[in-house]
């Protein structure tokens, strides 16, 4: 278990200050939340939170809903703007170069789990804008297989058509569903096949929590379609 540093304690204080002030105010004014499955969130210990991603509103909603600090992994581009990047770093977010092997981000993610924190990830790697789930990227499965941490599937919808500032005072109804934690099979050496199987398992758990119309490529096959052998 990695020792929690003074810097991380300061980040935690800043995180909760932001959540309990402007994020809480934003949620009160702009959203009506329907949350189910909160009892599935482990009260302590390392957890990999995985969720679908429709809109930029998703992270603030999930952050507000969950009573544990989430160490989000976020695309590197968000950190390239000096002011915004500084705020994200102060919140403890982990920058990640998408669609490539970012070993530095991987190490930081593993360190967060060793500290017993909740690591937040969007396995699709980008927003789907309400079109339904797209193919998952392997990062979440790799981290889960390497650390043995439990995976917490989360689904969110209702945010797909939100546009700010247009919808700030419309009180959008957003739904959040928290599934039961699960583990990927233990392994001594992570293989490509295990990562592929783990990625599908993660995405299918998220899909189970979503209404059918949002399940995308993880939804039921079209009538008359032919499943190709793997």
PDB file of C-alpha atoms in Angstrom:
ATOM      1  CA  UNK A   1       0.000   0.000   0.000  1.00  0.00           C
ATOM      2  CA  UNK A   2       1.428   3.385  -1.047  1.00  0.00           C
ATOM      3  CA  UNK A   3       1.705   6.042   1.669  1.00  0.00           C
ATOM      4  CA  UNK A   4      -0.575   9.057   1.206  1.00  0.00           C
ATOM      5  CA  UNK A   5       1.587  12.178   0.855  1.00  0.00           C
ATOM      6  CA  UNK A   6       0.916  15.683   2.118  1.00  0.00           C
ATOM      7  CA  UNK A   7       0.374  16.794  -1.494  1.00  0.00           C
ATOM      8  CA  UNK A   8      -2.326  14.190  -1.956  1.00  0.00           C
ATOM      9  CA  UNK A   9      -3.995  15.308   1.279  1.00  0.00           C
ATOM     10  CA  UNK A  10      -4.050  18.893  -0.003  1.00  0.00           C
ATOM     11  CA  UNK A  11      -5.488  17.716  -3.331  1.00  0.00           C
ATOM     12  CA  UNK A  12      -8.191  15.828  -1.432  1.00  0.00           C
ATOM     13  CA  UNK A  13      -9.113  18.971   0.549  1.00  0.00           C
ATOM     14  CA  UNK A  14      -9.319  21.020  -2.664  1.00  0.00           C
ATOM     15  CA  UNK A  15     -11.352  18.255  -4.359  1.00  0.00           C
ATOM     16  CA  UNK A  16     -14.014  18.197  -1.649  1.00  0.00           C
ATOM     17  CA  UNK A  17     -14.075  21.982  -1.441  1.00  0.00           C
ATOM     18  CA  UNK A  18     -14.891  22.121  -5.154  1.00  0.00           C
ATOM     19  CA  UNK A  19     -17.459  19.300  -4.932  1.00  0.00           C
ATOM     20  CA  UNK A  20     -19.281  20.833  -1.979  1.00  0.00           C
ATOM     21  CA  UNK A  21     -19.347  24.346  -3.431  1.00  0.00           C
ATOM     22  CA  UNK A  22     -19.582  25.019  -7.158  1.00  0.00           C
ATOM     23  CA  UNK A  23     -20.270  21.442  -8.306  1.00  0.00           C
ATOM     24  CA  UNK A  24     -23.058  21.103  -5.708  1.00  0.00           C
ATOM     25  CA  UNK A  25     -24.456  24.482  -6.770  1.00  0.00           C
ATOM     26  CA  UNK A  26     -24.324  23.467 -10.438  1.00  0.00           C
ATOM     27  CA  UNK A  27     -26.120  20.188  -9.757  1.00  0.00           C
ATOM     28  CA  UNK A  28     -28.801  21.887  -7.653  1.00  0.00           C
ATOM     29  CA  UNK A  29     -29.569  24.453 -10.337  1.00  0.00           C
ATOM     30  CA  UNK A  30     -29.101  22.445 -13.529  1.00  0.00           C
ATOM     31  CA  UNK A  31     -29.964  18.807 -12.772  1.00  0.00           C
ATOM     32  CA  UNK A  32     -32.561  16.461 -11.338  1.00  0.00           C
ATOM     33  CA  UNK A  33     -30.768  13.253 -10.476  1.00  0.00           C
ATOM     34  CA  UNK A  34     -32.154   9.731 -10.346  1.00  0.00           C
ATOM     35  CA  UNK A  35     -29.542   7.522  -8.684  1.00  0.00           C
ATOM     36  CA  UNK A  36     -29.809   3.812  -7.937  1.00  0.00           C
ATOM     37  CA  UNK A  37     -27.305   1.236  -6.708  1.00  0.00           C
ATOM     38  CA  UNK A  38     -25.360   3.383  -4.267  1.00  0.00           C
ATOM     39  CA  UNK A  39     -25.156   0.391  -1.904  1.00  0.00           C
ATOM     40  CA  UNK A  40     -22.829  -1.262  -4.452  1.00  0.00           C
ATOM     41  CA  UNK A  41     -20.063   1.293  -3.916  1.00  0.00           C
ATOM     42  CA  UNK A  42     -17.375  -0.174  -1.622  1.00  0.00           C
ATOM     43  CA  UNK A  43     -16.955   2.099   1.379  1.00  0.00           C
ATOM     44  CA  UNK A  44     -13.168   1.851   1.265  1.00  0.00           C
ATOM     45  CA  UNK A  45     -10.310   0.251  -0.612  1.00  0.00           C
ATOM     46  CA  UNK A  46      -9.177   0.435  -4.251  1.00  0.00           C
ATOM     47  CA  UNK A  47     -11.870   0.497  -6.933  1.00  0.00           C
ATOM     48  CA  UNK A  48     -11.789   1.025 -10.700  1.00  0.00           C
ATOM     49  CA  UNK A  49     -14.914   2.961 -11.657  1.00  0.00           C
ATOM     50  CA  UNK A  50     -15.820   2.455 -15.330  1.00  0.00           C
ATOM     51  CA  UNK A  51     -18.620   4.354 -17.059  1.00  0.00           C
ATOM     52  CA  UNK A  52     -20.052   5.166 -20.443  1.00  0.00           C
ATOM     53  CA  UNK A  53     -19.464   8.724 -21.602  1.00  0.00           C
ATOM     54  CA  UNK A  54     -22.058  10.811 -23.450  1.00  0.00           C
ATOM     55  CA  UNK A  55     -21.254  14.381 -22.442  1.00  0.00           C
ATOM     56  CA  UNK A  56     -18.783  16.619 -20.626  1.00  0.00           C
ATOM     57  CA  UNK A  57     -21.410  16.812 -17.865  1.00  0.00           C
ATOM     58  CA  UNK A  58     -20.865  13.131 -16.977  1.00  0.00           C
ATOM     59  CA  UNK A  59     -17.756  13.510 -14.753  1.00  0.00           C
ATOM     60  CA  UNK A  60     -19.239  16.328 -12.596  1.00  0.00           C
ATOM     61  CA  UNK A  61     -22.499  14.378 -12.150  1.00  0.00           C
ATOM     62  CA  UNK A  62     -20.750  11.167 -11.117  1.00  0.00           C
ATOM     63  CA  UNK A  63     -18.299  13.104  -8.949  1.00  0.00           C
ATOM     64  CA  UNK A  64     -21.197  14.787  -7.134  1.00  0.00           C
ATOM     65  CA  UNK A  65     -23.155  11.559  -6.698  1.00  0.00           C
ATOM     66  CA  UNK A  66     -20.433   9.348  -5.247  1.00  0.00           C
ATOM     67  CA  UNK A  67     -19.419  10.008  -1.614  1.00  0.00           C
ATOM     68  CA  UNK A  68     -15.810   8.944  -2.257  1.00  0.00           C
ATOM     69  CA  UNK A  69     -13.101  10.953  -3.974  1.00  0.00           C
ATOM     70  CA  UNK A  70     -12.587   9.862  -7.583  1.00  0.00           C
ATOM     71  CA  UNK A  71      -9.174  10.106  -9.226  1.00  0.00           C
ATOM     72  CA  UNK A  72     -10.266  10.626 -12.820  1.00  0.00           C
ATOM     73  CA  UNK A  73      -8.146   9.761 -15.820  1.00  0.00           C
ATOM     74  CA  UNK A  74      -8.666  12.513 -18.411  1.00  0.00           C
ATOM     75  CA  UNK A  75      -7.367  13.212 -21.902  1.00  0.00           C
ATOM     76  CA  UNK A  76      -4.086  15.109 -22.118  1.00  0.00           C
ATOM     77  CA  UNK A  77      -5.687  17.847 -24.241  1.00  0.00           C
ATOM     78  CA  UNK A  78      -7.628  19.109 -21.221  1.00  0.00           C
ATOM     79  CA  UNK A  79      -4.363  19.890 -19.451  1.00  0.00           C
ATOM     80  CA  UNK A  80      -2.866  21.856 -22.330  1.00  0.00           C
ATOM     81  CA  UNK A  81      -4.823  25.017 -21.476  1.00  0.00           C
ATOM     82  CA  UNK A  82      -2.851  26.692 -18.637  1.00  0.00           C
ATOM     83  CA  UNK A  83      -5.769  27.812 -16.422  1.00  0.00           C
ATOM     84  CA  UNK A  84      -7.958  24.742 -16.904  1.00  0.00           C
ATOM     85  CA  UNK A  85      -4.992  22.399 -16.741  1.00  0.00           C
ATOM     86  CA  UNK A  86      -3.952  23.871 -13.401  1.00  0.00           C
ATOM     87  CA  UNK A  87      -7.424  23.291 -11.922  1.00  0.00           C
ATOM     88  CA  UNK A  88      -7.480  19.692 -13.172  1.00  0.00           C
ATOM     89  CA  UNK A  89      -4.077  19.011 -11.644  1.00  0.00           C
ATOM     90  CA  UNK A  90      -5.213  20.541  -8.356  1.00  0.00           C
ATOM     91  CA  UNK A  91      -8.186  18.159  -8.449  1.00  0.00           C
ATOM     92  CA  UNK A  92      -5.764  15.253  -8.788  1.00  0.00           C
ATOM     93  CA  UNK A  93      -6.798  14.197 -12.300  1.00  0.00           C
ATOM     94  CA  UNK A  94      -4.384  11.979 -14.222  1.00  0.00           C
ATOM     95  CA  UNK A  95      -3.571  13.164 -17.774  1.00  0.00           C
ATOM     96  CA  UNK A  96      -3.485  10.363 -20.321  1.00  0.00           C
ATOM     97  CA  UNK A  97      -2.519  10.269 -23.974  1.00  0.00           C
ATOM     98  CA  UNK A  98      -5.451   8.491 -25.547  1.00  0.00           C
ATOM     99  CA  UNK A  99      -5.244   5.561 -27.952  1.00  0.00           C
ATOM    100  CA  UNK A 100      -1.604   4.807 -27.145  1.00  0.00           C
ATOM    101  CA  UNK A 101       0.431   3.097 -24.436  1.00  0.00           C
ATOM    102  CA  UNK A 102       0.887   5.886 -21.857  1.00  0.00           C
ATOM    103  CA  UNK A 103       3.128   4.202 -19.286  1.00  0.00           C
ATOM    104  CA  UNK A 104       3.343   7.281 -17.045  1.00  0.00           C
ATOM    105  CA  UNK A 105      -0.449   7.469 -16.765  1.00  0.00           C
ATOM    106  CA  UNK A 106      -0.554   3.719 -16.127  1.00  0.00           C
ATOM    107  CA  UNK A 107       1.912   4.042 -13.234  1.00  0.00           C
ATOM    108  CA  UNK A 108      -0.035   6.928 -11.693  1.00  0.00           C
ATOM    109  CA  UNK A 109      -3.270   4.973 -11.987  1.00  0.00           C
ATOM    110  CA  UNK A 110      -1.718   2.003 -10.227  1.00  0.00           C
ATOM    111  CA  UNK A 111      -0.366   4.276  -7.482  1.00  0.00           C
ATOM    112  CA  UNK A 112      -3.862   5.702  -6.882  1.00  0.00           C
ATOM    113  CA  UNK A 113      -5.210   2.185  -6.433  1.00  0.00           C
ATOM    114  CA  UNK A 114      -2.355   1.282  -4.098  1.00  0.00           C
ATOM    115  CA  UNK A 115      -3.425   4.269  -1.984  1.00  0.00           C
ATOM    116  CA  UNK A 116      -6.895   2.700  -1.758  1.00  0.00           C
ATOM    117  CA  UNK A 117      -8.582   5.310  -3.946  1.00  0.00           C
ATOM    118  CA  UNK A 118     -11.317   5.187  -6.576  1.00  0.00           C
ATOM    119  CA  UNK A 119      -9.864   5.406 -10.084  1.00  0.00           C
ATOM    120  CA  UNK A 120     -12.374   6.832 -12.581  1.00  0.00           C
ATOM    121  CA  UNK A 121     -12.187   5.775 -16.238  1.00  0.00           C
ATOM    122  CA  UNK A 122     -14.257   6.069 -19.405  1.00  0.00           C
ATOM    123  CA  UNK A 123     -13.245   2.925 -21.322  1.00  0.00           C
ATOM    124  CA  UNK A 124     -14.581   4.220 -24.653  1.00  0.00           C
ATOM    125  CA  UNK A 125     -11.842   6.853 -24.596  1.00  0.00           C
ATOM    126  CA  UNK A 126     -14.093   9.611 -25.892  1.00  0.00           C
ATOM    127  CA  UNK A 127     -17.683  10.885 -25.780  1.00  0.00           C
ATOM    128  CA  UNK A 128     -20.298   9.019 -27.800  1.00  0.00           C
ATOM    129  CA  UNK A 129     -22.828  11.899 -27.660  1.00  0.00           C
ATOM    130  CA  UNK A 130     -25.772   9.617 -26.943  1.00  0.00           C
ATOM    131  CA  UNK A 131     -25.239   7.361 -29.970  1.00  0.00           C
ATOM    132  CA  UNK A 132     -24.729   4.347 -27.704  1.00  0.00           C
ATOM    133  CA  UNK A 133     -21.705   2.461 -26.469  1.00  0.00           C
ATOM    134  CA  UNK A 134     -18.725   2.249 -28.799  1.00  0.00           C
ATOM    135  CA  UNK A 135     -15.912  -0.304 -28.669  1.00  0.00           C
ATOM    136  CA  UNK A 136     -14.014  -0.157 -25.382  1.00  0.00           C
ATOM    137  CA  UNK A 137     -10.310   0.672 -25.268  1.00  0.00           C
ATOM    138  CA  UNK A 138      -8.032  -1.781 -23.405  1.00  0.00           C
ATOM    139  CA  UNK A 139      -6.720   0.542 -20.668  1.00  0.00           C
ATOM    140  CA  UNK A 140      -9.285  -0.310 -17.984  1.00  0.00           C
ATOM    141  CA  UNK A 141      -8.804  -4.058 -18.433  1.00  0.00           C
ATOM    142  CA  UNK A 142      -5.006  -3.741 -18.385  1.00  0.00           C
ATOM    143  CA  UNK A 143      -5.066  -1.863 -15.083  1.00  0.00           C
ATOM    144  CA  UNK A 144      -7.603  -4.264 -13.567  1.00  0.00           C
ATOM    145  CA  UNK A 145      -5.577  -7.312 -14.597  1.00  0.00           C
ATOM    146  CA  UNK A 146      -2.309  -5.824 -13.353  1.00  0.00           C
ATOM    147  CA  UNK A 147      -3.658  -4.661  -9.977  1.00  0.00           C
ATOM    148  CA  UNK A 148      -6.435  -7.131  -9.166  1.00  0.00           C
ATOM    149  CA  UNK A 149      -8.618  -4.191  -8.080  1.00  0.00           C
ATOM    150  CA  UNK A 150     -12.410  -4.619  -8.180  1.00  0.00           C
ATOM    151  CA  UNK A 151     -14.254  -2.964 -11.057  1.00  0.00           C
ATOM    152  CA  UNK A 152     -17.363  -0.864 -10.401  1.00  0.00           C
ATOM    153  CA  UNK A 153     -19.579  -0.483 -13.501  1.00  0.00           C
ATOM    154  CA  UNK A 154     -21.554   2.755 -13.737  1.00  0.00           C
ATOM    155  CA  UNK A 155     -24.051   3.932 -16.349  1.00  0.00           C
ATOM    156  CA  UNK A 156     -25.235   7.484 -16.920  1.00  0.00           C
ATOM    157  CA  UNK A 157     -27.788   8.861 -19.346  1.00  0.00           C
ATOM    158  CA  UNK A 158     -29.934  11.934 -19.727  1.00  0.00           C
ATOM    159  CA  UNK A 159     -26.852  14.111 -20.245  1.00  0.00           C
ATOM    160  CA  UNK A 160     -26.464  13.297 -23.943  1.00  0.00           C
ATOM    161  CA  UNK A 161     -28.220  16.436 -25.220  1.00  0.00           C
ATOM    162  CA  UNK A 162     -26.998  18.888 -22.590  1.00  0.00           C
ATOM    163  CA  UNK A 163     -25.384  22.037 -23.942  1.00  0.00           C
ATOM    164  CA  UNK A 164     -24.095  24.762 -21.641  1.00  0.00           C
ATOM    165  CA  UNK A 165     -24.898  27.545 -21.045  1.00  0.00           C
ATOM    166  CA  UNK A 166     -28.154  26.887 -22.963  1.00  0.00           C
ATOM    167  CA  UNK A 167     -29.408  24.231 -20.548  1.00  0.00           C
ATOM    168  CA  UNK A 168     -28.086  25.686 -17.306  1.00  0.00           C
ATOM    169  CA  UNK A 169     -31.524  26.531 -15.891  1.00  0.00           C
ATOM    170  CA  UNK A 170     -33.527  23.707 -17.504  1.00  0.00           C
ATOM    171  CA  UNK A 171     -32.847  21.173 -14.733  1.00  0.00           C
ATOM    172  CA  UNK A 172     -31.946  18.234 -16.952  1.00  0.00           C
ATOM    173  CA  UNK A 173     -33.034  14.850 -15.588  1.00  0.00           C
ATOM    174  CA  UNK A 174     -29.992  12.584 -15.442  1.00  0.00           C
ATOM    175  CA  UNK A 175     -30.003   8.939 -14.385  1.00  0.00           C
ATOM    176  CA  UNK A 176     -27.064   7.149 -12.746  1.00  0.00           C
ATOM    177  CA  UNK A 177     -26.949   3.408 -12.137  1.00  0.00           C
ATOM    178  CA  UNK A 178     -24.202   1.793 -10.068  1.00  0.00           C
ATOM    179  CA  UNK A 179     -23.700  -1.919 -10.636  1.00  0.00           C
ATOM    180  CA  UNK A 180     -22.149  -4.595  -8.466  1.00  0.00           C
ATOM    181  CA  UNK A 181     -18.348  -4.691  -8.289  1.00  0.00           C
ATOM    182  CA  UNK A 182     -16.618  -7.582 -10.010  1.00  0.00           C
ATOM    183  CA  UNK A 183     -13.097  -8.868 -10.659  1.00  0.00           C
ATOM    184  CA  UNK A 184     -11.382 -10.018 -13.804  1.00  0.00           C
ATOM    185  CA  UNK A 185      -9.717 -13.450 -13.516  1.00  0.00           C
ATOM    186  CA  UNK A 186      -6.367 -13.333 -11.727  1.00  0.00           C
ATOM    187  CA  UNK A 187      -3.314 -13.743 -13.917  1.00  0.00           C
ATOM    188  CA  UNK A 188       0.456 -13.809 -13.481  1.00  0.00           C
ATOM    189  CA  UNK A 189       1.141 -12.566 -16.991  1.00  0.00           C
ATOM    190  CA  UNK A 190      -1.275 -10.311 -18.860  1.00  0.00           C
ATOM    191  CA  UNK A 191      -1.935 -11.507 -22.403  1.00  0.00           C
ATOM    192  CA  UNK A 192      -3.598  -9.814 -25.362  1.00  0.00           C
ATOM    193  CA  UNK A 193      -6.463 -12.315 -25.200  1.00  0.00           C
ATOM    194  CA  UNK A 194      -7.065 -11.617 -21.509  1.00  0.00           C
ATOM    195  CA  UNK A 195      -7.150  -7.888 -22.166  1.00  0.00           C
ATOM    196  CA  UNK A 196      -9.646  -8.345 -25.011  1.00  0.00           C
ATOM    197  CA  UNK A 197     -11.867 -10.608 -22.887  1.00  0.00           C
ATOM    198  CA  UNK A 198     -11.593  -8.233 -19.918  1.00  0.00           C
ATOM    199  CA  UNK A 199     -12.484  -5.209 -22.039  1.00  0.00           C
ATOM    200  CA  UNK A 200     -15.601  -6.952 -23.361  1.00  0.00           C
ATOM    201  CA  UNK A 201     -16.592  -8.026 -19.830  1.00  0.00           C
ATOM    202  CA  UNK A 202     -16.253  -4.429 -18.595  1.00  0.00           C
ATOM    203  CA  UNK A 203     -18.267  -2.977 -21.456  1.00  0.00           C
ATOM    204  CA  UNK A 204     -20.988  -5.616 -21.136  1.00  0.00           C
ATOM    205  CA  UNK A 205     -21.389  -4.840 -17.423  1.00  0.00           C
ATOM    206  CA  UNK A 206     -21.855  -1.158 -18.286  1.00  0.00           C
ATOM    207  CA  UNK A 207     -24.286  -2.065 -21.084  1.00  0.00           C
ATOM    208  CA  UNK A 208     -26.433  -4.092 -18.678  1.00  0.00           C
ATOM    209  CA  UNK A 209     -27.052  -0.940 -16.645  1.00  0.00           C
ATOM    210  CA  UNK A 210     -28.077   1.193 -19.634  1.00  0.00           C
ATOM    211  CA  UNK A 211     -31.454   1.331 -21.373  1.00  0.00           C
ATOM    212  CA  UNK A 212     -31.300  -0.884 -24.453  1.00  0.00           C
ATOM    213  CA  UNK A 213     -31.251   2.040 -26.886  1.00  0.00           C
ATOM    214  CA  UNK A 214     -27.942   3.232 -25.430  1.00  0.00           C
ATOM    215  CA  UNK A 215     -26.099  -0.103 -25.499  1.00  0.00           C
ATOM    216  CA  UNK A 216     -24.671   0.460 -28.958  1.00  0.00           C
ATOM    217  CA  UNK A 217     -22.268  -2.246 -30.129  1.00  0.00           C
ATOM    218  CA  UNK A 218     -22.876  -4.141 -26.870  1.00  0.00           C
ATOM    219  CA  UNK A 219     -26.611  -4.350 -27.386  1.00  0.00           C
ATOM    220  CA  UNK A 220     -28.605  -7.261 -28.804  1.00  0.00           C
ATOM    221  CA  UNK A 221     -27.739  -8.344 -32.333  1.00  0.00           C
ATOM    222  CA  UNK A 222     -29.930  -7.131 -35.167  1.00  0.00           C
ATOM    223  CA  UNK A 223     -32.613  -9.652 -36.226  1.00  0.00           C
ATOM    224  CA  UNK A 224     -31.258 -11.848 -38.994  1.00  0.00           C
ATOM    225  CA  UNK A 225     -27.638 -10.786 -38.429  1.00  0.00           C
ATOM    226  CA  UNK A 226     -24.920 -13.389 -38.549  1.00  0.00           C
ATOM    227  CA  UNK A 227     -22.366 -13.509 -35.734  1.00  0.00           C
ATOM    228  CA  UNK A 228     -18.881 -13.963 -37.111  1.00  0.00           C
ATOM    229  CA  UNK A 229     -16.648 -16.501 -35.385  1.00  0.00           C
ATOM    230  CA  UNK A 230     -13.983 -14.957 -33.177  1.00  0.00           C
TER     231      UNK A 230
END
